């Protein structure tokens, strides 16, 4: 009988308890790794949760292999990268996670059509996201005792190294401390860069479920937690797809510029007639900025993004600048459909904002007065205020705007902590808002700030979790000064923990408001300061983080002095732009100022769902559409 039970248990383990990809893990426990401490495990689980929230499995399948390079080869034992190739598994069902291989050849040998193939004497590192209820007791005990951050809905990473013996049996071991450090850097980097993958719509048969992506390579600087750092706080992590992808420098590239993979267009200038929608806002020539009138106009026939009034302007613009940018513009145009937020039920295009607001019944009401030009005569921050929160939101129905109320049932293990959000759908669900509510257009500004503080900036997130105050310098405020009722929502998201002091500095601050403090809620207060940042910062408290929303970094020369000061201060800074093109241009400006890119150009999960277009192009533009971060 005992022998029968043993055979039955062995078969059960083979089907449900052994990997790769067959069950809840091998039972390994991180606490058994030599040299590891709880202070090492906590940031590992935070990085894992951050990656899970980006949902790479929506687009990625095992056939999408990624090259991974963390620092230099000499940083690792054996003078080589531990697991330089990775893939994501679970997009078509089964265990969700990712595998890391010793080489690209190993990855190809072990990647089958529907499952991972066992190859004798080949090791792979597995990270699978398992429900806590399915995990082994040793892991559940570790999670509870350390209060580790969950990934998604009660999922946690199970990390082990699997190896198939020559007899076909599976063996497992705990990862080493060095391997865990490598995995941490990969999770932090891939969560930032995989949203930048651009689908190659021209390659591959239409019937295949495997999306083809353009060749891709991006290097980001990852900050080691203090427990992992050994004399170096930052490490450069390069992610490439396919794994063998390498940078191809152009002759015109400089050491401070990022090489681009876009091919140059043909020498001949291609024209195409386009019909300008008579209901859209005015469009301007990209060369002479003359307003384009009539039903016919010219645009570049390759990228179909840039608009001109006459052929002479197009030829001149091609020679001066567009030739080098045409490929990039084309790629951005192809992503327009991908960037549209389809969850909302209200009209998501505001080419003519007055008509859009009228269709919603909120034109010239409350905070919405800053969404069109009807009140442009009124200085920022000085819109007449009447009534309470209902009036501020333009008289929307109760289920269409967030009330001045806390979030309910947001305790974790009986302890209050800031609410971490992954996007609009989660926020609307928590607030029980109707998807026909347009409030996301205004809330994009405060929730982008909150996203930066709790998801992108590690230091400020830790301060808030400890219940401390965060000082944020907000540069160049405009409409934000009239949206204070929306910024009070940050206080509720803090969920009873931490405080935020927002200091808004800019030339648009009215003189009679400069120096005033607004306690917009119990945990958030706003100070207004008129002037340019580099002249006023000396009199301000030192910031933990600096933010500039929709900053148009490449359009105003006044940013030069501010960037020099940001470099001298050394605090992390985050910039948002309305389009990917503007963000790419801003990236070059920041690099030219000697600032180090720590967070690459990434679509902002709290960008406004209301789409506009650049006045001189057909490129989609979203308020706070893309974000990038820097450090000195």
XYZ file of C-alpha atoms in Angstrom:
632
model
C 0.000 0.000 0.000
C 2.807 2.374 0.876
C 4.445 1.677 -2.479
C 1.172 2.412 -4.282
C 0.829 5.759 -2.463
C 4.423 6.644 -3.259
C 3.903 5.967 -6.998
C 0.658 7.948 -6.926
C 2.376 10.894 -5.216
C 5.268 10.778 -7.691
C 2.840 10.946 -10.625
C 1.026 13.837 -8.973
C 4.296 15.716 -8.526
C 5.254 14.994 -12.120
C 2.006 16.493 -13.426
C 1.301 19.328 -11.020
C 4.358 20.018 -8.893
C 7.220 20.049 -11.390
C 8.195 22.429 -14.110
C 8.840 23.906 -16.390
C 5.303 25.144 -16.824
C 3.415 22.244 -15.236
C 2.469 23.449 -11.797
C 3.009 25.627 -8.779
C 6.772 25.234 -8.587
C 9.332 22.908 -7.098
C 8.993 24.002 -3.499
C 12.189 26.021 -3.368
C 12.244 28.899 -0.898
C 14.276 32.095 -1.214
C 14.993 32.145 2.517
C 17.194 29.089 1.941
C 19.486 30.953 -0.474
C 22.886 31.451 1.087
C 23.617 35.074 1.911
C 20.108 36.358 1.193
C 18.241 38.604 3.633
C 14.708 39.904 3.923
C 15.926 43.338 2.769
C 17.052 41.667 -0.461
C 13.823 39.732 -1.031
C 11.481 42.736 -0.628
C 12.778 44.775 -3.620
C 12.864 41.556 -5.657
C 9.137 41.063 -5.078
C 8.451 44.758 -5.768
C 10.217 44.495 -9.121
C 8.262 41.335 -9.869
C 4.954 43.055 -9.060
C 5.874 46.069 -11.214
C 6.590 43.768 -14.161
C 3.321 41.880 -13.651
C 1.326 45.132 -13.768
C 2.685 45.881 -17.254
C 1.084 42.621 -18.520
C 3.712 41.557 -21.094
C 1.699 38.374 -21.810
C -0.869 40.388 -23.744
C 1.519 40.569 -26.681
C 4.515 38.345 -25.924
C 4.794 34.601 -26.553
C 7.677 32.109 -26.054
C 8.766 32.709 -29.649
C 9.671 36.297 -28.765
C 13.190 35.890 -27.405
C 14.967 38.765 -25.667
C 18.655 39.348 -25.228
C 19.678 40.503 -21.742
C 22.902 42.180 -20.719
C 23.370 43.492 -17.189
C 26.509 45.560 -16.656
C 29.831 44.113 -17.839
C 30.781 40.454 -18.186
C 33.459 40.993 -15.565
C 30.740 41.820 -13.010
C 29.653 38.177 -12.934
C 31.372 34.971 -11.866
C 32.853 33.103 -14.798
C 33.236 36.485 -16.535
C 29.982 36.023 -18.459
C 26.319 36.900 -18.170
C 24.408 34.222 -16.177
C 21.206 34.079 -18.267
C 21.541 36.313 -21.353
C 18.356 35.125 -23.102
C 14.745 35.160 -21.918
C 11.170 34.481 -23.010
C 7.670 35.006 -21.582
C 5.383 32.015 -21.112
C 1.670 31.721 -20.383
C 0.200 34.110 -22.930
C -1.802 31.272 -24.487
C -2.723 29.663 -21.164
C -0.960 27.758 -18.414
C 1.565 29.116 -15.960
C 2.320 32.831 -16.330
C 5.931 33.858 -15.965
C 9.219 34.010 -17.815
C 12.189 31.723 -18.387
C 15.841 32.689 -18.649
C 18.404 30.628 -20.539
C 22.172 30.279 -20.592
C 22.220 30.994 -24.327
C 19.956 31.757 -27.261
C 20.689 28.284 -28.614
C 19.348 26.707 -25.397
C 16.216 28.832 -25.660
C 15.531 27.730 -29.238
C 16.108 24.045 -28.423
C 13.676 24.172 -25.493
C 10.925 26.231 -27.138
C 8.223 24.013 -28.604
C 4.988 24.956 -30.320
C 2.836 24.708 -27.173
C 5.157 23.860 -24.283
C 8.737 23.941 -23.088
C 10.682 20.905 -24.309
C 12.920 19.029 -21.924
C 16.500 18.966 -23.148
C 18.987 16.883 -21.118
C 21.651 18.698 -19.116
C 20.354 22.195 -19.917
C 19.513 24.593 -17.094
C 16.972 27.375 -17.148
C 15.871 29.836 -14.497
C 12.102 30.024 -14.045
C 10.009 32.821 -12.572
C 6.338 31.823 -12.478
C 3.502 33.845 -10.962
C 1.517 31.522 -8.727
C -1.585 32.022 -6.602
C -0.701 32.050 -2.935
C -3.181 29.238 -2.249
C -1.285 26.914 -4.629
C 2.164 27.613 -3.276
C 4.160 25.448 -0.951
C 3.894 26.228 2.791
C 7.515 27.413 2.949
C 6.839 30.150 0.403
C 3.514 31.179 1.965
C 5.193 31.486 5.359
C 7.967 33.655 3.889
C 5.441 35.933 2.129
C 3.366 36.434 5.250
C 6.297 36.993 7.626
C 7.916 39.595 5.339
C 4.655 41.253 4.132
C 5.842 40.977 0.530
C 4.127 42.888 -2.263
C 1.630 40.856 -4.276
C 1.647 40.679 -8.067
C -1.847 41.189 -9.379
C -4.570 39.439 -7.405
C -2.721 37.457 -4.723
C -0.041 36.154 -7.072
C 3.592 35.890 -6.090
C 6.727 34.887 -8.003
C 8.218 31.431 -7.536
C 11.870 31.468 -8.554
C 13.941 28.342 -9.120
C 16.420 26.772 -11.515
C 15.320 23.622 -13.359
C 17.441 21.024 -15.106
C 16.511 17.882 -17.009
C 18.835 14.931 -16.377
C 20.052 12.569 -19.094
C 17.420 10.064 -17.906
C 14.632 12.592 -18.477
C 13.958 13.437 -14.836
C 13.639 17.012 -13.592
C 15.833 18.415 -10.868
C 15.439 21.749 -9.111
C 17.599 24.006 -7.016
C 17.401 27.419 -5.426
C 18.895 30.255 -7.471
C 22.118 31.734 -6.193
C 22.400 35.251 -4.804
C 24.114 36.382 -8.010
C 21.378 34.874 -10.170
C 18.684 36.638 -8.140
C 20.486 39.931 -8.601
C 20.567 39.340 -12.366
C 16.835 38.526 -12.399
C 16.063 41.697 -10.432
C 17.848 43.874 -12.997
C 16.060 42.103 -15.864
C 12.594 42.547 -14.303
C 13.163 46.238 -13.673
C 14.468 46.848 -17.198
C 12.031 44.718 -19.211
C 9.021 46.259 -17.452
C 10.167 49.654 -18.740
C 11.089 48.747 -22.299
C 8.758 45.983 -23.515
C 5.850 48.454 -24.044
C 8.094 50.173 -26.615
C 8.112 47.150 -28.942
C 6.509 48.103 -32.227
C 4.548 45.543 -34.222
C 5.896 44.877 -37.706
C 2.628 44.762 -39.642
C 4.300 43.985 -42.948
C 6.005 40.732 -41.975
C 4.626 37.279 -41.293
C 1.412 35.606 -42.494
C -1.854 37.164 -41.406
C -3.128 33.937 -39.860
C -0.368 33.520 -37.285
C -1.067 34.446 -33.655
C 2.555 35.411 -33.108
C 3.031 39.149 -33.460
C 6.189 40.142 -35.286
C 8.065 43.078 -33.824
C 10.572 45.436 -35.368
C 14.172 44.822 -34.268
C 14.634 46.589 -30.970
C 17.410 47.502 -28.579
C 17.286 49.822 -25.578
C 19.635 50.435 -22.665
C 18.299 51.716 -19.341
C 20.046 52.464 -16.092
C 18.636 50.522 -13.155
C 19.198 51.611 -9.584
C 20.267 48.799 -7.289
C 18.535 48.680 -3.918
C 20.982 49.436 -1.128
C 21.053 45.730 -0.206
C 22.254 44.790 -3.697
C 24.626 47.673 -4.416
C 28.309 47.009 -3.991
C 29.925 50.355 -4.562
C 27.774 51.103 -7.622
C 24.210 52.389 -7.309
C 23.355 52.158 -11.022
C 23.814 49.408 -13.580
C 23.209 49.614 -17.338
C 20.814 46.939 -18.594
C 20.431 46.328 -22.326
C 17.341 44.549 -23.653
C 17.274 43.513 -27.312
C 14.851 41.716 -29.600
C 15.890 39.512 -31.238
C 18.745 38.628 -28.865
C 21.486 39.238 -31.449
C 20.261 42.769 -32.229
C 23.021 45.377 -31.959
C 23.240 49.145 -32.243
C 23.934 50.466 -35.724
C 25.558 53.858 -35.473
C 24.859 56.435 -38.155
C 27.615 58.716 -39.348
C 25.741 61.661 -37.910
C 25.380 60.060 -34.487
C 27.291 61.472 -31.584
C 28.372 59.872 -28.344
C 25.518 61.542 -26.535
C 22.798 60.513 -28.981
C 20.886 57.254 -29.091
C 21.373 55.408 -32.402
C 18.155 54.899 -34.331
C 17.119 51.768 -36.202
C 14.852 53.491 -38.681
C 15.969 53.282 -42.294
C 16.321 56.496 -44.195
C 13.597 57.082 -46.792
C 14.347 57.236 -50.512
C 16.053 60.335 -51.809
C 13.056 61.313 -53.896
C 10.365 63.305 -52.181
C 7.004 61.562 -52.289
C 3.798 63.577 -52.237
C 0.330 62.497 -51.355
C -2.922 64.411 -51.400
C -4.960 64.176 -48.218
C -8.382 65.498 -47.455
C -8.541 67.703 -44.397
C -11.586 67.007 -42.262
C -13.688 70.137 -42.273
C -14.686 69.473 -38.641
C -11.121 69.289 -37.357
C -9.110 72.055 -35.814
C -6.840 74.187 -37.942
C -3.745 72.501 -39.371
C -0.493 74.303 -40.000
C 2.298 73.718 -42.474
C 5.263 72.000 -40.833
C 7.698 74.283 -42.667
C 6.262 77.812 -42.739
C 3.563 77.309 -40.050
C 1.000 78.815 -42.382
C -2.538 77.629 -41.681
C -3.712 75.118 -44.283
C -7.072 76.042 -45.812
C -9.388 74.202 -48.154
C -10.223 70.558 -48.643
C -6.879 69.503 -50.131
C -3.422 69.543 -48.624
C -0.075 67.823 -49.052
C 1.585 65.417 -46.662
C 4.637 63.181 -46.799
C 3.709 60.069 -48.775
C 5.967 57.820 -46.697
C 5.080 58.618 -43.102
C 1.725 60.329 -43.824
C 2.274 62.433 -40.736
C 3.641 65.829 -41.749
C 1.395 68.373 -43.476
C 2.440 71.113 -45.914
C 0.720 73.967 -47.696
C 2.687 73.683 -50.980
C 5.237 71.320 -52.528
C 8.048 73.857 -52.127
C 7.655 73.730 -48.345
C 7.809 69.957 -48.361
C 11.018 69.870 -50.419
C 12.677 72.434 -48.170
C 11.537 70.671 -44.986
C 12.825 67.333 -46.327
C 16.296 68.748 -46.839
C 16.432 70.612 -43.518
C 15.061 68.058 -41.051
C 12.302 65.697 -42.133
C 14.574 63.279 -43.983
C 16.165 62.152 -40.719
C 12.837 61.910 -38.861
C 10.537 60.405 -41.493
C 11.095 56.779 -40.449
C 10.414 57.585 -36.825
C 7.241 59.471 -37.703
C 6.064 56.497 -39.770
C 6.566 54.166 -36.805
C 4.624 56.496 -34.533
C 1.721 56.702 -36.978
C 1.499 52.908 -37.026
C 1.064 52.894 -33.234
C -1.925 55.240 -33.215
C -4.506 52.462 -32.946
C -2.460 50.697 -30.280
C -2.387 53.793 -28.062
C -6.118 54.479 -28.202
C -7.867 53.719 -24.916
C -10.928 51.706 -25.830
C -12.425 51.258 -22.361
C -14.130 54.657 -22.303
C -17.642 55.186 -23.611
C -17.437 58.960 -24.071
C -16.087 60.552 -27.296
C -12.295 60.298 -27.147
C -11.336 62.855 -29.777
C -11.320 66.596 -29.159
C -10.199 68.171 -32.409
C -12.690 70.915 -31.578
C -12.777 71.057 -27.765
C -15.758 73.401 -27.506
C -17.985 71.058 -29.497
C -16.677 68.064 -27.554
C -17.453 69.719 -24.217
C -20.868 70.833 -25.487
C -21.703 67.246 -26.446
C -21.041 66.263 -22.824
C -22.956 69.201 -21.376
C -19.942 70.650 -19.552
C -18.785 73.460 -21.852
C -17.761 76.613 -19.915
C -18.487 74.894 -16.608
C -16.280 74.333 -13.573
C -12.775 73.019 -14.172
C -13.634 72.214 -17.816
C -13.268 75.896 -18.705
C -9.534 75.244 -19.056
C -10.120 72.604 -21.727
C -10.948 75.097 -24.482
C -9.921 78.652 -25.400
C -13.122 80.361 -24.240
C -11.488 81.456 -20.970
C -7.997 82.109 -22.357
C -8.417 85.749 -21.309
C -8.484 84.641 -17.671
C -5.015 84.019 -16.133
C -4.232 80.490 -14.984
C -5.324 79.878 -11.415
C -7.876 82.697 -11.437
C -10.986 81.083 -12.888
C -14.032 82.282 -10.939
C -15.016 79.629 -8.401
C -18.533 79.024 -7.191
C -20.259 76.184 -5.379
C -18.665 72.944 -4.259
C -17.230 69.800 -5.820
C -20.313 69.163 -7.982
C -19.926 72.599 -9.588
C -16.175 72.077 -10.030
C -16.881 68.966 -12.113
C -19.378 70.879 -14.261
C -22.528 69.383 -12.785
C -21.810 65.782 -13.805
C -24.008 63.081 -12.328
C -22.945 61.569 -9.007
C -21.614 58.379 -10.607
C -19.535 60.387 -13.076
C -17.075 62.216 -10.807
C -15.068 61.176 -7.727
C -16.581 62.363 -4.474
C -14.524 63.765 -1.627
C -14.564 60.362 0.081
C -11.912 57.803 1.053
C -11.492 54.486 -0.741
C -13.162 51.691 1.192
C -11.740 48.240 1.982
C -8.204 49.193 1.006
C -6.421 47.664 3.978
C -3.719 45.081 3.475
C -3.163 42.677 6.360
C -5.073 45.181 8.457
C -2.583 47.948 7.643
C -3.263 51.092 5.656
C -0.937 51.843 2.722
C -1.043 53.961 -0.459
C -3.158 52.480 -3.240
C -1.088 51.293 -6.199
C -2.896 51.691 -9.510
C -2.135 50.064 -12.852
C -4.363 52.194 -15.091
C -7.698 53.868 -15.691
C -9.835 50.742 -15.615
C -8.646 49.926 -12.108
C -9.200 53.492 -10.903
C -12.700 53.768 -12.408
C -13.587 50.424 -10.824
C -12.343 51.473 -7.383
C -14.279 54.739 -7.598
C -17.358 53.023 -9.097
C -17.347 55.561 -11.914
C -19.264 55.106 -15.126
C -17.024 54.615 -18.167
C -19.050 57.368 -19.823
C -17.473 59.854 -17.411
C -14.845 62.139 -19.019
C -13.114 63.023 -15.705
C -9.993 61.075 -16.776
C -9.104 64.010 -19.029
C -8.564 66.290 -16.012
C -7.500 63.563 -13.582
C -4.671 62.690 -15.972
C -2.625 65.455 -14.342
C -2.868 64.519 -10.637
C -2.857 60.778 -11.313
C 0.237 61.095 -13.494
C 1.945 62.833 -10.582
C 0.757 60.079 -8.232
C 1.944 57.385 -10.675
C 5.407 58.952 -10.732
C 5.548 59.103 -6.926
C 4.374 55.535 -6.314
C 5.490 53.545 -9.365
C 8.450 55.252 -11.042
C 10.352 56.879 -8.182
C 11.560 54.275 -5.691
C 12.677 56.839 -3.114
C 9.359 58.691 -2.902
C 7.394 55.447 -2.806
C 9.442 54.265 0.168
C 8.962 57.580 1.952
C 5.189 57.378 1.525
C 5.097 53.761 2.699
C 6.930 54.882 5.840
C 4.355 57.617 6.392
C 6.772 60.460 5.685
C 6.433 63.643 3.645
C 7.482 63.932 0.011
C 8.476 67.301 -1.457
C 7.735 67.589 -5.173
C 8.765 70.484 -7.410
C 6.186 70.883 -10.184
C 7.663 72.974 -13.012
C 5.712 75.123 -15.467
C 2.155 74.725 -14.133
C -0.695 76.166 -16.178
C -4.135 74.562 -16.123
C -3.146 72.559 -13.046
C -3.624 75.711 -10.954
C -7.343 75.612 -11.806
C -7.681 71.862 -11.190
C -6.967 71.811 -7.449
C -10.191 69.887 -6.644
C -8.857 67.089 -8.875
C -5.478 67.124 -7.127
C -7.236 66.434 -3.819
C -7.830 62.909 -5.119
C -4.146 62.209 -4.412
C -4.921 62.530 -0.703
C -7.492 59.720 -0.874
C -5.105 57.510 -2.844
C -2.527 57.921 -0.072
C -5.042 55.996 2.022
C -3.993 57.481 5.356
C -0.227 57.190 4.904
C 2.329 59.883 4.031
C 2.038 63.531 2.986
C 2.907 65.425 -0.189
C 4.002 69.029 -0.545
C 3.691 70.146 -4.174
C 5.557 73.337 -5.008
C 4.400 74.701 -8.365
C 6.946 77.050 -9.927
C 6.536 78.851 -13.230
C 6.140 82.165 -15.037
C 2.386 81.596 -15.489
C 1.695 81.718 -11.751
C -0.288 84.949 -11.142
C 1.500 87.580 -9.051
C -1.276 87.727 -6.479
C -1.091 83.933 -5.951
C 2.691 83.703 -5.696
C 3.762 82.733 -2.195
C 0.359 81.345 -1.226
C -0.252 77.872 0.167
C -3.366 75.854 -0.539
C -4.188 72.949 1.737
C -6.305 71.159 -0.820
C -6.652 68.155 1.505
C -5.390 66.831 4.817
C -2.389 65.144 3.199
C -1.654 67.292 0.155
C -0.783 70.980 0.102
C 0.251 73.140 -2.822
C 2.579 76.158 -2.777
C 2.588 78.536 -5.756
C 5.722 80.429 -6.767
C 5.954 82.826 -9.708
C 9.214 82.907 -11.675
C 11.637 80.677 -13.563
C 12.828 77.630 -11.695
C 16.568 78.295 -11.786
C 16.046 81.664 -10.111
C 13.531 80.587 -7.468
C 14.808 77.140 -6.464
C 17.376 78.581 -4.018
C 14.546 79.706 -1.755
C 12.648 76.422 -1.890
C 13.007 73.267 0.227
C 15.076 70.582 -1.496
C 12.928 68.262 -3.608
C 12.705 64.484 -3.448
C 11.501 64.492 -7.049
C 10.938 67.026 -9.866
C 8.054 66.803 -12.341
C 7.157 68.741 -15.498
C 3.901 67.859 -17.274
C 3.450 68.408 -21.022
C 6.636 70.397 -20.891
C 7.435 70.812 -24.637
C 11.072 70.513 -23.668
C 12.464 71.042 -27.155
C 10.403 74.171 -27.902
C 11.457 76.609 -25.193
C 15.017 77.844 -24.715
C 14.204 78.772 -21.112
C 14.502 75.104 -20.149
C 18.298 75.264 -20.453
C 18.916 76.924 -17.088
C 16.345 74.697 -15.363
C 18.009 71.540 -16.683
C 21.420 72.739 -15.502
C 19.964 73.254 -12.041
C 18.259 69.836 -12.048
C 21.631 68.319 -12.867
C 23.260 70.206 -9.988
C 20.522 69.227 -7.511
C 20.823 65.551 -8.428
C 17.186 64.730 -7.662
C 15.304 62.406 -10.023
C 13.159 64.269 -12.542
C 10.294 63.100 -14.731
C 8.942 64.786 -17.857
C 5.771 64.077 -19.785
C 5.076 64.997 -23.391
C 1.935 64.832 -25.475
C 3.334 62.649 -28.241
C 6.049 60.068 -28.687
C 7.817 62.329 -31.165
C 8.020 65.185 -28.646
C 9.268 62.738 -26.015
C 11.974 61.434 -28.357
C 13.057 65.021 -29.033
C 13.020 65.760 -25.303
C 15.250 62.764 -24.704
C 17.922 64.305 -26.921
C 17.608 67.650 -25.122
C 18.070 65.953 -21.761
C 21.070 63.970 -22.938
C 22.574 67.155 -24.331
C 22.186 68.758 -20.895
C 24.242 65.938 -19.380
C 21.302 64.236 -17.665
C 21.193 60.465 -17.489
C 18.058 58.701 -18.810
C 16.889 56.308 -16.090
C 13.347 55.764 -17.358
C 12.945 55.533 -21.145
C 10.092 56.898 -23.206
C 7.039 54.920 -22.045
C 3.284 55.309 -22.649
C 1.752 56.772 -19.498
C -1.027 54.528 -18.079
C -2.742 57.716 -16.861
C -2.514 59.720 -20.052
C -5.697 61.484 -21.051
C -7.965 59.286 -23.169
C -8.940 62.362 -25.192
C -6.958 62.362 -28.419
C -5.842 65.447 -30.311
C -3.391 65.907 -33.153
C -0.297 68.013 -33.516
C -1.152 71.196 -35.391
C 1.380 70.462 -38.130
C 1.046 66.675 -38.339
C -1.467 63.864 -38.230
C 0.314 62.360 -35.230
C -1.894 61.517 -32.241
C -1.360 63.650 -29.165
C -2.495 62.875 -25.625
C -2.186 65.040 -22.541
C 0.660 63.508 -20.477
C 0.878 60.863 -23.193
C 4.440 59.672 -22.579
C 6.844 59.894 -19.674
C 10.619 59.673 -19.316
C 12.832 60.064 -16.282
C 16.361 61.335 -15.698
C 18.958 61.655 -12.992
C 22.158 63.642 -12.871
